[in-house]
Amino acid sequence: MAIYDLLVSPFAEFEFMRRALVGVVGLALGAAPVGVLLMLRRMSLIGDAMAHAILPGAAIGYVVAGLSLFAMTSGGLIAGLLVALVAGGIARATELKEDASLAALFLVSLALGVVIVSVRGNSVDLLHFLFGNVLALDNATLVLIAVVATVSLLVLALIWRPLVVESVDAGFLRSVSRSGGPAHISFLALVALNLVGGFQALGTLLAVGIMILPAVISRFWSRDLTAMTVSAVGAGIISAYCGLLVSYHAGLPAGPAIILFAGMVYGASVLFGRFGGLLRGWGARRHLEA
Amino acid sequence: MAAHLRFRDLTLGYDRHPAVHHLTGEVEEGAMLAVVGPNGAGKSTLFKGIVGLVAPLSGTIDRDLSVRDIAYLPQAIEIDRSFPINVYDLVAMGLWRRIGAFGAIGKTEREWIHGAIAAVGLTGFERRPIAGLSGGQLQRVLFARLLLQDSRLIVLDEPFNAIDERTVTDLIALVRRWHSERRTVLAALHDMNLVRRHFSQTLLMAREPIAWGETGFVLTPENLMKARRMCEAFEEAAAECAVAAE
């Protein structure tokens, strides 16, 4: 029964644990595939910038309407999209590389968001904005997460082919089709949507973790896009489950525990990953020397 | 015979800096035209103009087919070779005009894809990720994709750069097959022996056309020297023409 106590009973006994698990698994379903494409399109930093940009947007929603899920979600969504578009615009209009303008934007958004939250709220509210509260997901939030995951998978199915072709060979897609632009914009919208979906559970700072970490983990385990996407979702789900368990047994904050667990899987993948794992390469060289 | 491509006083460039000046001429249906010139002569820009990726600063390009129906091979460096996609899927992209973003790949299409892979000698490589291919193998894959595009106008930007000789021989055979099928082929090339051997027509350019016609008359030592000199002096010329164009 020890194994049952260790692995199952926290979820069987406590509803908040079940809700947290369902919530983060739902997030992983939508965010991990988005993260894989984000990584392959070399846009990981855009994910980061949008995550930070969501903070002032959600904070304005909070100042206007209090702790209303709808107001905070729409505020965050608008701000996230705005930053993605503005960053793209700045990079095109100036000599600054896109990543530099993004770094500038997300620092400013973070500071702005903290100031806005502090105007009305207290430090507990601020912590909630920054790191979420995965153990206090209400029905509305779970529905929001489910909607985000559903919309993400449906939209990804629609724009998958142009996104993939554009990532491999943008010139080719431009020469045969005009779908590259609309696909890219829809994709950015998906990134913002998933970050907003993760905002209540993981906060603006950690929401991007459930998107990017599973993606970079998957890179070490597969060389095929489909398998990579599936393994990213798997890594997200495993991190959600194990992270929650660790947080329950060790009394750690749940959101950071989930991201930390994903970080440990990433570390293990760096060392032992099937493709590009450091120790694997070392083993192969030793084998050749022998 | 109707002209396939017609340039009228065409000037192309980026951000108002012209890279191709005042090009006038025609490419006839079924022609096999080599475009040669030093680096920075505007060959790639001309090709991007032909396939509609760069809009003319002045002048016009008339095409008797939609730009979407042109098969265009950009320089290989524009491909993200670290992307996790295999040979089969990359070749299948050539069917875009037929299946678009949503169409299914059925039995017929699968046979075409395998046929194209076989035609470039890569049978057995279908499941290989492109990250593991040599430069020559990747170029074979891209030619298989061109085969599936089944286009009347094929534009090849430096298709044989840094490619092993055996691959060049095999791919040239494909180009000659396209020629025999009355397709029009334009290729930017650096190897003059290759041009002399296989291309009847040549356009020599150095930001502006130096000579255009029968390969033997175009590739004279005087013309080649002139092209090289003009390219070296291009900075001033570009500034001059930018002013003139305004």
PDB file of C-alpha atoms in Angstrom, chain B residues 1-215:
ATOM      1  CA  MET B   1       6.185  31.311 -80.796  1.00  0.00           C
ATOM      2  CA  ALA B   2       4.855  33.258 -77.838  1.00  0.00           C
ATOM      3  CA  ALA B   3       7.409  34.647 -75.410  1.00  0.00           C
ATOM      4  CA  HIS B   4       7.388  32.890 -72.071  1.00  0.00           C
ATOM      5  CA  LEU B   5       9.059  35.624 -70.068  1.00  0.00           C
ATOM      6  CA  ARG B   6       9.537  39.207 -71.174  1.00  0.00           C
ATOM      7  CA  PHE B   7      11.506  41.858 -69.279  1.00  0.00           C
ATOM      8  CA  ARG B   8      10.952  45.494 -70.187  1.00  0.00           C
ATOM      9  CA  ASP B   9      13.515  47.923 -68.762  1.00  0.00           C
ATOM     10  CA  LEU B  10      13.366  45.917 -65.541  1.00  0.00           C
ATOM     11  CA  THR B  11      15.040  47.271 -62.387  1.00  0.00           C
ATOM     12  CA  LEU B  12      14.910  45.149 -59.240  1.00  0.00           C
ATOM     13  CA  GLY B  13      16.291  45.708 -55.754  1.00  0.00           C
ATOM     14  CA  TYR B  14      15.750  45.959 -52.043  1.00  0.00           C
ATOM     15  CA  ASP B  15      14.966  49.125 -50.069  1.00  0.00           C
ATOM     16  CA  ARG B  16      15.402  51.183 -53.227  1.00  0.00           C
ATOM     17  CA  HIS B  17      18.937  49.882 -53.750  1.00  0.00           C
ATOM     18  CA  PRO B  18      18.789  48.373 -57.208  1.00  0.00           C
ATOM     19  CA  ALA B  19      20.545  45.053 -57.739  1.00  0.00           C
ATOM     20  CA  VAL B  20      19.456  44.517 -61.351  1.00  0.00           C
ATOM     21  CA  HIS B  21      19.355  47.465 -63.739  1.00  0.00           C
ATOM     22  CA  HIS B  22      17.468  48.095 -66.948  1.00  0.00           C
ATOM     23  CA  LEU B  23      17.106  44.540 -68.193  1.00  0.00           C
ATOM     24  CA  THR B  24      15.186  44.130 -71.435  1.00  0.00           C
ATOM     25  CA  GLY B  25      14.720  40.871 -73.278  1.00  0.00           C
ATOM     26  CA  GLU B  26      12.741  37.692 -73.770  1.00  0.00           C
ATOM     27  CA  VAL B  27      13.079  34.075 -72.712  1.00  0.00           C
ATOM     28  CA  GLU B  28      11.288  31.828 -75.155  1.00  0.00           C
ATOM     29  CA  GLU B  29       9.258  28.780 -74.299  1.00  0.00           C
ATOM     30  CA  GLY B  30      11.489  25.725 -74.019  1.00  0.00           C
ATOM     31  CA  ALA B  31      14.689  27.767 -73.744  1.00  0.00           C
ATOM     32  CA  MET B  32      17.597  26.611 -71.624  1.00  0.00           C
ATOM     33  CA  LEU B  33      19.177  29.777 -70.325  1.00  0.00           C
ATOM     34  CA  ALA B  34      22.241  30.043 -68.107  1.00  0.00           C
ATOM     35  CA  VAL B  35      22.547  33.217 -66.046  1.00  0.00           C
ATOM     36  CA  VAL B  36      26.176  33.917 -65.200  1.00  0.00           C
ATOM     37  CA  GLY B  37      28.081  36.731 -63.565  1.00  0.00           C
ATOM     38  CA  PRO B  38      30.290  37.438 -60.560  1.00  0.00           C
ATOM     39  CA  ASN B  39      28.968  37.225 -56.989  1.00  0.00           C
ATOM     40  CA  GLY B  40      26.709  40.181 -56.309  1.00  0.00           C
ATOM     41  CA  ALA B  41      25.836  40.509 -59.992  1.00  0.00           C
ATOM     42  CA  GLY B  42      22.116  40.308 -59.219  1.00  0.00           C
ATOM     43  CA  LYS B  43      21.418  36.764 -60.416  1.00  0.00           C
ATOM     44  CA  SER B  44      19.484  35.751 -57.292  1.00  0.00           C
ATOM     45  CA  THR B  45      17.593  39.028 -57.275  1.00  0.00           C
ATOM     46  CA  LEU B  46      16.586  38.522 -60.898  1.00  0.00           C
ATOM     47  CA  PHE B  47      15.286  35.047 -60.079  1.00  0.00           C
ATOM     48  CA  LYS B  48      13.386  36.328 -57.056  1.00  0.00           C
ATOM     49  CA  GLY B  49      11.848  38.925 -59.336  1.00  0.00           C
ATOM     50  CA  ILE B  50      10.816  36.273 -61.845  1.00  0.00           C
ATOM     51  CA  VAL B  51       9.077  34.169 -59.190  1.00  0.00           C
ATOM     52  CA  GLY B  52       7.455  37.224 -57.621  1.00  0.00           C
ATOM     53  CA  LEU B  53       9.376  37.383 -54.333  1.00  0.00           C
ATOM     54  CA  VAL B  54      10.848  40.802 -55.189  1.00  0.00           C
ATOM     55  CA  ALA B  55       8.696  43.468 -56.838  1.00  0.00           C
ATOM     56  CA  PRO B  56      10.177  45.569 -59.658  1.00  0.00           C
ATOM     57  CA  LEU B  57      11.365  49.053 -58.689  1.00  0.00           C
ATOM     58  CA  SER B  58      10.624  50.025 -62.281  1.00  0.00           C
ATOM     59  CA  GLY B  59       9.901  48.309 -65.559  1.00  0.00           C
ATOM     60  CA  THR B  60       7.885  45.102 -65.927  1.00  0.00           C
ATOM     61  CA  ILE B  61       8.119  41.324 -66.120  1.00  0.00           C
ATOM     62  CA  ASP B  62       5.478  39.621 -68.277  1.00  0.00           C
ATOM     63  CA  ARG B  63       4.919  35.934 -67.620  1.00  0.00           C
ATOM     64  CA  ASP B  64       2.462  33.742 -69.469  1.00  0.00           C
ATOM     65  CA  LEU B  65       1.857  31.675 -66.335  1.00  0.00           C
ATOM     66  CA  SER B  66       1.064  32.458 -62.701  1.00  0.00           C
ATOM     67  CA  VAL B  67       4.046  32.959 -60.395  1.00  0.00           C
ATOM     68  CA  ARG B  68       2.597  30.168 -58.247  1.00  0.00           C
ATOM     69  CA  ASP B  69       3.134  27.764 -61.150  1.00  0.00           C
ATOM     70  CA  ILE B  70       6.855  28.424 -61.417  1.00  0.00           C
ATOM     71  CA  ALA B  71       9.132  25.809 -59.874  1.00  0.00           C
ATOM     72  CA  TYR B  72      11.816  27.725 -57.999  1.00  0.00           C
ATOM     73  CA  LEU B  73      14.907  26.288 -56.356  1.00  0.00           C
ATOM     74  CA  PRO B  74      16.418  28.846 -53.966  1.00  0.00           C
ATOM     75  CA  GLN B  75      20.003  28.544 -52.815  1.00  0.00           C
ATOM     76  CA  ALA B  76      20.349  25.595 -50.473  1.00  0.00           C
ATOM     77  CA  ILE B  77      21.507  27.766 -47.558  1.00  0.00           C
ATOM     78  CA  GLU B  78      17.950  29.066 -47.182  1.00  0.00           C
ATOM     79  CA  ILE B  79      16.777  25.688 -45.903  1.00  0.00           C
ATOM     80  CA  ASP B  80      16.724  24.935 -42.176  1.00  0.00           C
ATOM     81  CA  ARG B  81      18.537  21.627 -42.239  1.00  0.00           C
ATOM     82  CA  SER B  82      18.155  21.062 -38.517  1.00  0.00           C
ATOM     83  CA  PHE B  83      14.359  20.839 -38.853  1.00  0.00           C
ATOM     84  CA  PRO B  84      13.091  17.329 -38.017  1.00  0.00           C
ATOM     85  CA  ILE B  85      11.637  16.372 -41.385  1.00  0.00           C
ATOM     86  CA  ASN B  86      12.501  13.395 -43.551  1.00  0.00           C
ATOM     87  CA  VAL B  87      13.299  13.064 -47.242  1.00  0.00           C
ATOM     88  CA  TYR B  88       9.846  11.762 -48.163  1.00  0.00           C
ATOM     89  CA  ASP B  89       8.015  14.687 -46.541  1.00  0.00           C
ATOM     90  CA  LEU B  90      10.337  17.293 -48.021  1.00  0.00           C
ATOM     91  CA  VAL B  91       9.864  15.862 -51.521  1.00  0.00           C
ATOM     92  CA  ALA B  92       6.088  15.699 -50.935  1.00  0.00           C
ATOM     93  CA  MET B  93       6.068  19.498 -50.571  1.00  0.00           C
ATOM     94  CA  GLY B  94       6.409  19.598 -54.351  1.00  0.00           C
ATOM     95  CA  LEU B  95       2.747  18.595 -54.546  1.00  0.00           C
ATOM     96  CA  TRP B  96       1.633  21.791 -52.784  1.00  0.00           C
ATOM     97  CA  ARG B  97      -0.049  23.239 -55.874  1.00  0.00           C
ATOM     98  CA  ARG B  98      -2.094  20.057 -56.143  1.00  0.00           C
ATOM     99  CA  ILE B  99      -2.929  19.266 -52.531  1.00  0.00           C
ATOM    100  CA  GLY B 100      -2.482  22.630 -50.773  1.00  0.00           C
ATOM    101  CA  ALA B 101      -2.654  22.930 -47.005  1.00  0.00           C
ATOM    102  CA  PHE B 102      -5.389  20.337 -46.478  1.00  0.00           C
ATOM    103  CA  GLY B 103      -5.405  17.869 -49.390  1.00  0.00           C
ATOM    104  CA  ALA B 104      -4.616  14.248 -48.633  1.00  0.00           C
ATOM    105  CA  ILE B 105      -1.708  12.330 -50.122  1.00  0.00           C
ATOM    106  CA  GLY B 106      -3.383   9.297 -51.704  1.00  0.00           C
ATOM    107  CA  LYS B 107      -2.089   6.265 -53.517  1.00  0.00           C
ATOM    108  CA  THR B 108      -1.383   8.135 -56.768  1.00  0.00           C
ATOM    109  CA  GLU B 109       0.502  10.887 -54.960  1.00  0.00           C
ATOM    110  CA  ARG B 110       2.512   8.360 -52.964  1.00  0.00           C
ATOM    111  CA  GLU B 111       3.577   6.684 -56.206  1.00  0.00           C
ATOM    112  CA  TRP B 112       4.640  10.039 -57.664  1.00  0.00           C
ATOM    113  CA  ILE B 113       6.668  10.837 -54.574  1.00  0.00           C
ATOM    114  CA  HIS B 114       8.433   7.476 -54.674  1.00  0.00           C
ATOM    115  CA  GLY B 115       8.954   7.921 -58.426  1.00  0.00           C
ATOM    116  CA  ALA B 116      10.574  11.322 -57.939  1.00  0.00           C
ATOM    117  CA  ILE B 117      12.818   9.989 -55.175  1.00  0.00           C
ATOM    118  CA  ALA B 118      13.843   7.117 -57.443  1.00  0.00           C
ATOM    119  CA  ALA B 119      14.535   9.518 -60.333  1.00  0.00           C
ATOM    120  CA  VAL B 120      17.173  11.325 -58.266  1.00  0.00           C
ATOM    121  CA  GLY B 121      18.691   8.055 -57.082  1.00  0.00           C
ATOM    122  CA  LEU B 122      17.646   8.264 -53.435  1.00  0.00           C
ATOM    123  CA  THR B 123      15.430   5.185 -53.130  1.00  0.00           C
ATOM    124  CA  GLY B 124      15.885   3.816 -49.621  1.00  0.00           C
ATOM    125  CA  PHE B 125      16.454   7.298 -48.153  1.00  0.00           C
ATOM    126  CA  GLU B 126      12.747   8.089 -47.682  1.00  0.00           C
ATOM    127  CA  ARG B 127      12.770   7.977 -43.880  1.00  0.00           C
ATOM    128  CA  ARG B 128      16.128   9.664 -43.406  1.00  0.00           C
ATOM    129  CA  PRO B 129      15.994  13.023 -41.614  1.00  0.00           C
ATOM    130  CA  ILE B 130      17.360  15.804 -43.826  1.00  0.00           C
ATOM    131  CA  ALA B 131      19.812  16.760 -41.069  1.00  0.00           C
ATOM    132  CA  GLY B 132      21.880  13.672 -41.917  1.00  0.00           C
ATOM    133  CA  LEU B 133      22.172  14.286 -45.666  1.00  0.00           C
ATOM    134  CA  SER B 134      25.274  15.478 -47.485  1.00  0.00           C
ATOM    135  CA  GLY B 135      25.054  18.635 -49.588  1.00  0.00           C
ATOM    136  CA  GLY B 136      24.746  16.589 -52.758  1.00  0.00           C
ATOM    137  CA  GLN B 137      22.034  14.363 -51.318  1.00  0.00           C
ATOM    138  CA  LEU B 138      20.032  17.371 -50.154  1.00  0.00           C
ATOM    139  CA  GLN B 139      20.251  18.859 -53.637  1.00  0.00           C
ATOM    140  CA  ARG B 140      18.947  15.577 -55.078  1.00  0.00           C
ATOM    141  CA  VAL B 141      16.017  15.801 -52.661  1.00  0.00           C
ATOM    142  CA  LEU B 142      15.269  19.338 -53.808  1.00  0.00           C
ATOM    143  CA  PHE B 143      15.386  18.250 -57.450  1.00  0.00           C
ATOM    144  CA  ALA B 144      12.902  15.483 -56.639  1.00  0.00           C
ATOM    145  CA  ARG B 145      10.645  18.178 -55.202  1.00  0.00           C
ATOM    146  CA  LEU B 146      11.034  20.177 -58.438  1.00  0.00           C
ATOM    147  CA  LEU B 147      10.050  17.076 -60.415  1.00  0.00           C
ATOM    148  CA  LEU B 148       6.778  16.865 -58.497  1.00  0.00           C
ATOM    149  CA  GLN B 149       6.067  20.541 -59.119  1.00  0.00           C
ATOM    150  CA  ASP B 150       5.743  19.566 -62.776  1.00  0.00           C
ATOM    151  CA  SER B 151       6.186  23.162 -63.913  1.00  0.00           C
ATOM    152  CA  ARG B 152       6.636  24.635 -67.395  1.00  0.00           C
ATOM    153  CA  LEU B 153       9.154  27.133 -66.034  1.00  0.00           C
ATOM    154  CA  ILE B 154      11.939  25.970 -63.717  1.00  0.00           C
ATOM    155  CA  VAL B 155      14.226  28.509 -62.045  1.00  0.00           C
ATOM    156  CA  LEU B 156      17.401  27.151 -60.403  1.00  0.00           C
ATOM    157  CA  ASP B 157      19.516  29.466 -58.244  1.00  0.00           C
ATOM    158  CA  GLU B 158      23.090  28.110 -58.153  1.00  0.00           C
ATOM    159  CA  PRO B 159      21.936  24.488 -58.116  1.00  0.00           C
ATOM    160  CA  PHE B 160      25.416  22.984 -58.410  1.00  0.00           C
ATOM    161  CA  ASN B 161      27.431  25.020 -55.915  1.00  0.00           C
ATOM    162  CA  ALA B 162      29.588  22.915 -53.610  1.00  0.00           C
ATOM    163  CA  ILE B 163      28.063  19.715 -54.977  1.00  0.00           C
ATOM    164  CA  ASP B 164      30.055  16.597 -55.821  1.00  0.00           C
ATOM    165  CA  GLU B 165      30.693  15.855 -59.487  1.00  0.00           C
ATOM    166  CA  ARG B 166      28.653  12.675 -59.628  1.00  0.00           C
ATOM    167  CA  THR B 167      25.582  14.509 -58.336  1.00  0.00           C
ATOM    168  CA  VAL B 168      26.106  17.354 -60.812  1.00  0.00           C
ATOM    169  CA  THR B 169      26.188  14.813 -63.659  1.00  0.00           C
ATOM    170  CA  ASP B 170      22.987  13.123 -62.485  1.00  0.00           C
ATOM    171  CA  LEU B 171      21.142  16.379 -61.909  1.00  0.00           C
ATOM    172  CA  ILE B 172      22.254  17.853 -65.253  1.00  0.00           C
ATOM    173  CA  ALA B 173      20.702  14.771 -66.846  1.00  0.00           C
ATOM    174  CA  LEU B 174      17.404  15.741 -65.182  1.00  0.00           C
ATOM    175  CA  VAL B 175      17.737  19.305 -66.446  1.00  0.00           C
ATOM    176  CA  ARG B 176      18.309  17.979 -69.971  1.00  0.00           C
ATOM    177  CA  ARG B 177      15.232  15.795 -69.594  1.00  0.00           C
ATOM    178  CA  TRP B 178      13.193  18.876 -68.676  1.00  0.00           C
ATOM    179  CA  HIS B 179      14.603  20.599 -71.750  1.00  0.00           C
ATOM    180  CA  SER B 180      13.564  17.702 -73.959  1.00  0.00           C
ATOM    181  CA  GLU B 181      10.070  17.958 -72.481  1.00  0.00           C
ATOM    182  CA  ARG B 182       9.954  21.569 -73.764  1.00  0.00           C
ATOM    183  CA  ARG B 183      10.065  23.031 -70.278  1.00  0.00           C
ATOM    184  CA  THR B 184      11.862  26.348 -69.865  1.00  0.00           C
ATOM    185  CA  VAL B 185      14.898  26.196 -67.580  1.00  0.00           C
ATOM    186  CA  LEU B 186      16.780  29.163 -66.103  1.00  0.00           C
ATOM    187  CA  ALA B 187      19.859  28.406 -64.015  1.00  0.00           C
ATOM    188  CA  ALA B 188      22.382  30.642 -62.255  1.00  0.00           C
ATOM    189  CA  LEU B 189      25.765  28.973 -62.698  1.00  0.00           C
ATOM    190  CA  HIS B 190      29.413  29.570 -61.948  1.00  0.00           C
ATOM    191  CA  ASP B 191      31.017  26.707 -63.866  1.00  0.00           C
ATOM    192  CA  MET B 192      31.611  28.047 -67.385  1.00  0.00           C
ATOM    193  CA  ASN B 193      32.458  24.604 -68.767  1.00  0.00           C
ATOM    194  CA  LEU B 194      29.078  23.348 -67.622  1.00  0.00           C
ATOM    195  CA  VAL B 195      27.394  26.340 -69.255  1.00  0.00           C
ATOM    196  CA  ARG B 196      29.234  25.842 -72.553  1.00  0.00           C
ATOM    197  CA  ARG B 197      28.452  22.151 -72.611  1.00  0.00           C
ATOM    198  CA  HIS B 198      24.751  22.195 -71.747  1.00  0.00           C
ATOM    199  CA  PHE B 199      23.194  25.641 -72.155  1.00  0.00           C
ATOM    200  CA  SER B 200      22.558  27.057 -75.608  1.00  0.00           C
ATOM    201  CA  GLN B 201      21.654  30.532 -74.328  1.00  0.00           C
ATOM    202  CA  THR B 202      23.464  32.639 -71.757  1.00  0.00           C
ATOM    203  CA  LEU B 203      22.740  35.919 -70.013  1.00  0.00           C
ATOM    204  CA  LEU B 204      25.895  37.475 -68.603  1.00  0.00           C
ATOM    205  CA  MET B 205      25.159  40.136 -66.053  1.00  0.00           C
ATOM    206  CA  ALA B 206      26.889  42.449 -63.601  1.00  0.00           C
ATOM    207  CA  ARG B 207      24.005  44.375 -62.084  1.00  0.00           C
ATOM    208  CA  GLU B 208      23.050  45.183 -65.657  1.00  0.00           C
ATOM    209  CA  PRO B 209      23.065  42.918 -68.695  1.00  0.00           C
ATOM    210  CA  ILE B 210      26.517  42.679 -70.328  1.00  0.00           C
ATOM    211  CA  ALA B 211      25.547  40.251 -73.068  1.00  0.00           C
ATOM    212  CA  TRP B 212      22.631  37.963 -73.814  1.00  0.00           C
ATOM    213  CA  GLY B 213      22.404  35.406 -76.600  1.00  0.00           C
ATOM    214  CA  GLU B 214      24.122  32.293 -77.947  1.00  0.00           C
ATOM    215  CA  THR B 215      26.458  31.017 -75.250  1.00  0.00           C
TER     216      THR B 215
END
